[in-house]
Amino acid sequence: MHGRRQTREKWTLLAPAMLVLALITLIPLANTLWLSFTDTRISALPVPVNFIGLENYIYALTDPDFQAALYRTLYFTIVSVGLEGILGVAVAVLLNQEFKGRLVLRALIILPWAVPTIVNAVAWRLIYHPDYGALNSLLFQLGLISDYRSWIGDPATAMNMVILADVWKNFPLVAYVALAALQTVPGDLTKAAAVEGAGPWKRFVSITLPWIAGPLMVVMVLRTIEAFRVFDIVYVMTGGGPADSTKTASFYVYQEYFNYLRSGSGASYAVLVAGISAVLILVYYSASRRQAQGAVA
């Protein structure tokens, strides 16, 4: 009897939050799913809406432009998250050493992550500017280039320049998680390995890296999910150009929906992107469970 009362009280307390959650997530999701099976277009005038089944999905899955956008998104995700992981761990190892000014550097390193994405994108646009950008000036002064270049105006370099801006903003998050994990590595283990002749690299690979692998994997999966949905930094820096070289899947959905006003097919693209993101979330959930089980064991 007491247990039923507790259960009823829990559901009563949870009900308002669940109702708000349903209003702001489930209803738009259900509406998007419905639109994806129709030929709805955005129009100022009333237009008939027809149910067309899987036609939008079949078109989306065979659309070479959408497939190219998915490939670009995958490239952006793998390269940016990979670089953030390498740079983040390297910075975390550095900040874990004893040196003068370490606390100040630990505080400063979080600044790029604290900068809003839009501000970060505008700042990097100025850095890449073909006429007075800091990057051109630096490389020219070092003798690495003979003429100023339009880094985000060239399809060959635009995506990598966007990736560089994204890595600069997000690697501090990886660094801080790795640094927190490094604080838990037992000093006795590394000292014993050093006494037995293991060098710094071997100690890092054999002891440190396995010890921080759990937290590191979680933050990397989270960053992978965010990177796969990249939109804002692309929108501000390149607008998907030049020649669609930076048009990612989320940007493709935006154009289909708001530029071409095809809300039905746009919804089907959005559902496909959300489905891929859901797979990544399942990977994150599985990684979290394994980490929790490892912590209990």
PDB file of N, CA, C and O in Angstrom, residues 9 19 34 46 71 77 80 185 200 206 219 258 265 277 293 295:
ATOM      1  N   GLU A   9       2.758   9.137  -6.147  1.00  0.00           N
ATOM      2  CA  GLU A   9       3.347  10.455  -5.895  1.00  0.00           C
ATOM      3  C   GLU A   9       4.446  10.782  -6.905  1.00  0.00           C
ATOM      4  O   GLU A   9       4.543  11.910  -7.393  1.00  0.00           O
ATOM      5  N   LEU A  19       4.614  16.302 -19.474  1.00  0.00           N
ATOM      6  CA  LEU A  19       3.679  16.991 -20.362  1.00  0.00           C
ATOM      7  C   LEU A  19       4.402  18.057 -21.188  1.00  0.00           C
ATOM      8  O   LEU A  19       4.200  18.163 -22.407  1.00  0.00           O
ATOM      9  N   TRP A  34       4.754  12.970 -40.088  1.00  0.00           N
ATOM     10  CA  TRP A  34       3.595  13.037 -40.976  1.00  0.00           C
ATOM     11  C   TRP A  34       3.938  13.799 -42.264  1.00  0.00           C
ATOM     12  O   TRP A  34       3.616  13.363 -43.369  1.00  0.00           O
ATOM     13  N   PRO A  46      -3.400  28.530 -49.598  1.00  0.00           N
ATOM     14  CA  PRO A  46      -3.731  27.145 -49.243  1.00  0.00           C
ATOM     15  C   PRO A  46      -3.494  26.211 -50.431  1.00  0.00           C
ATOM     16  O   PRO A  46      -3.931  26.488 -51.542  1.00  0.00           O
ATOM     17  N   TYR A  71      28.291  12.391 -47.208  1.00  0.00           N
ATOM     18  CA  TYR A  71      29.735  12.098 -47.250  1.00  0.00           C
ATOM     19  C   TYR A  71      30.525  13.259 -46.650  1.00  0.00           C
ATOM     20  O   TYR A  71      31.453  13.048 -45.862  1.00  0.00           O
ATOM     21  N   THR A  77      32.870  15.085 -39.579  1.00  0.00           N
ATOM     22  CA  THR A  77      32.768  14.453 -38.258  1.00  0.00           C
ATOM     23  C   THR A  77      34.041  13.705 -37.900  1.00  0.00           C
ATOM     24  O   THR A  77      34.596  13.875 -36.802  1.00  0.00           O
ATOM     25  N   SER A  80      37.222  16.300 -37.707  1.00  0.00           N
ATOM     26  CA  SER A  80      37.163  17.260 -36.606  1.00  0.00           C
ATOM     27  C   SER A  80      37.211  16.563 -35.249  1.00  0.00           C
ATOM     28  O   SER A  80      37.977  16.976 -34.358  1.00  0.00           O
ATOM     29  N   VAL A 185      44.532   8.787 -12.289  1.00  0.00           N
ATOM     30  CA  VAL A 185      45.529   7.743 -12.593  1.00  0.00           C
ATOM     31  C   VAL A 185      46.446   7.564 -11.383  1.00  0.00           C
ATOM     32  O   VAL A 185      47.055   8.536 -10.928  1.00  0.00           O
ATOM     33  N   PRO A 200      58.330   7.178 -21.285  1.00  0.00           N
ATOM     34  CA  PRO A 200      57.101   7.993 -21.185  1.00  0.00           C
ATOM     35  C   PRO A 200      56.004   7.530 -22.140  1.00  0.00           C
ATOM     36  O   PRO A 200      54.829   7.457 -21.765  1.00  0.00           O
ATOM     37  N   SER A 206      50.365   2.132 -22.159  1.00  0.00           N
ATOM     38  CA  SER A 206      50.031   0.938 -21.377  1.00  0.00           C
ATOM     39  C   SER A 206      49.223   1.238 -20.127  1.00  0.00           C
ATOM     40  O   SER A 206      48.441   0.397 -19.673  1.00  0.00           O
ATOM     41  N   VAL A 219      33.004  11.404 -24.047  1.00  0.00           N
ATOM     42  CA  VAL A 219      33.035  12.763 -24.607  1.00  0.00           C
ATOM     43  C   VAL A 219      33.245  12.726 -26.118  1.00  0.00           C
ATOM     44  O   VAL A 219      32.713  13.570 -26.856  1.00  0.00           O
ATOM     45  N   PHE A 258      13.564  25.501 -46.247  1.00  0.00           N
ATOM     46  CA  PHE A 258      13.306  26.951 -46.185  1.00  0.00           C
ATOM     47  C   PHE A 258      13.688  27.706 -47.462  1.00  0.00           C
ATOM     48  O   PHE A 258      13.157  28.778 -47.697  1.00  0.00           O
ATOM     49  N   SER A 265       9.456  16.853 -48.511  1.00  0.00           N
ATOM     50  CA  SER A 265      10.725  16.161 -48.749  1.00  0.00           C
ATOM     51  C   SER A 265      11.773  16.610 -47.729  1.00  0.00           C
ATOM     52  O   SER A 265      12.614  15.805 -47.297  1.00  0.00           O
ATOM     53  N   SER A 277      21.562  10.112 -36.307  1.00  0.00           N
ATOM     54  CA  SER A 277      21.946  10.645 -34.996  1.00  0.00           C
ATOM     55  C   SER A 277      21.484   9.727 -33.877  1.00  0.00           C
ATOM     56  O   SER A 277      22.185   9.566 -32.868  1.00  0.00           O
ATOM     57  N   GLN A 293      29.217   0.076 -15.615  1.00  0.00           N
ATOM     58  CA  GLN A 293      29.436  -1.288 -15.141  1.00  0.00           C
ATOM     59  C   GLN A 293      30.897  -1.497 -14.746  1.00  0.00           C
ATOM     60  O   GLN A 293      31.206  -2.168 -13.763  1.00  0.00           O
ATOM     61  N   ALA A 295      32.871   0.853 -13.639  1.00  0.00           N
ATOM     62  CA  ALA A 295      33.117   1.571 -12.381  1.00  0.00           C
ATOM     63  C   ALA A 295      32.633   0.762 -11.193  1.00  0.00           C
ATOM     64  O   ALA A 295      33.277   0.723 -10.135  1.00  0.00           O
TER      65      ALA A 295
END
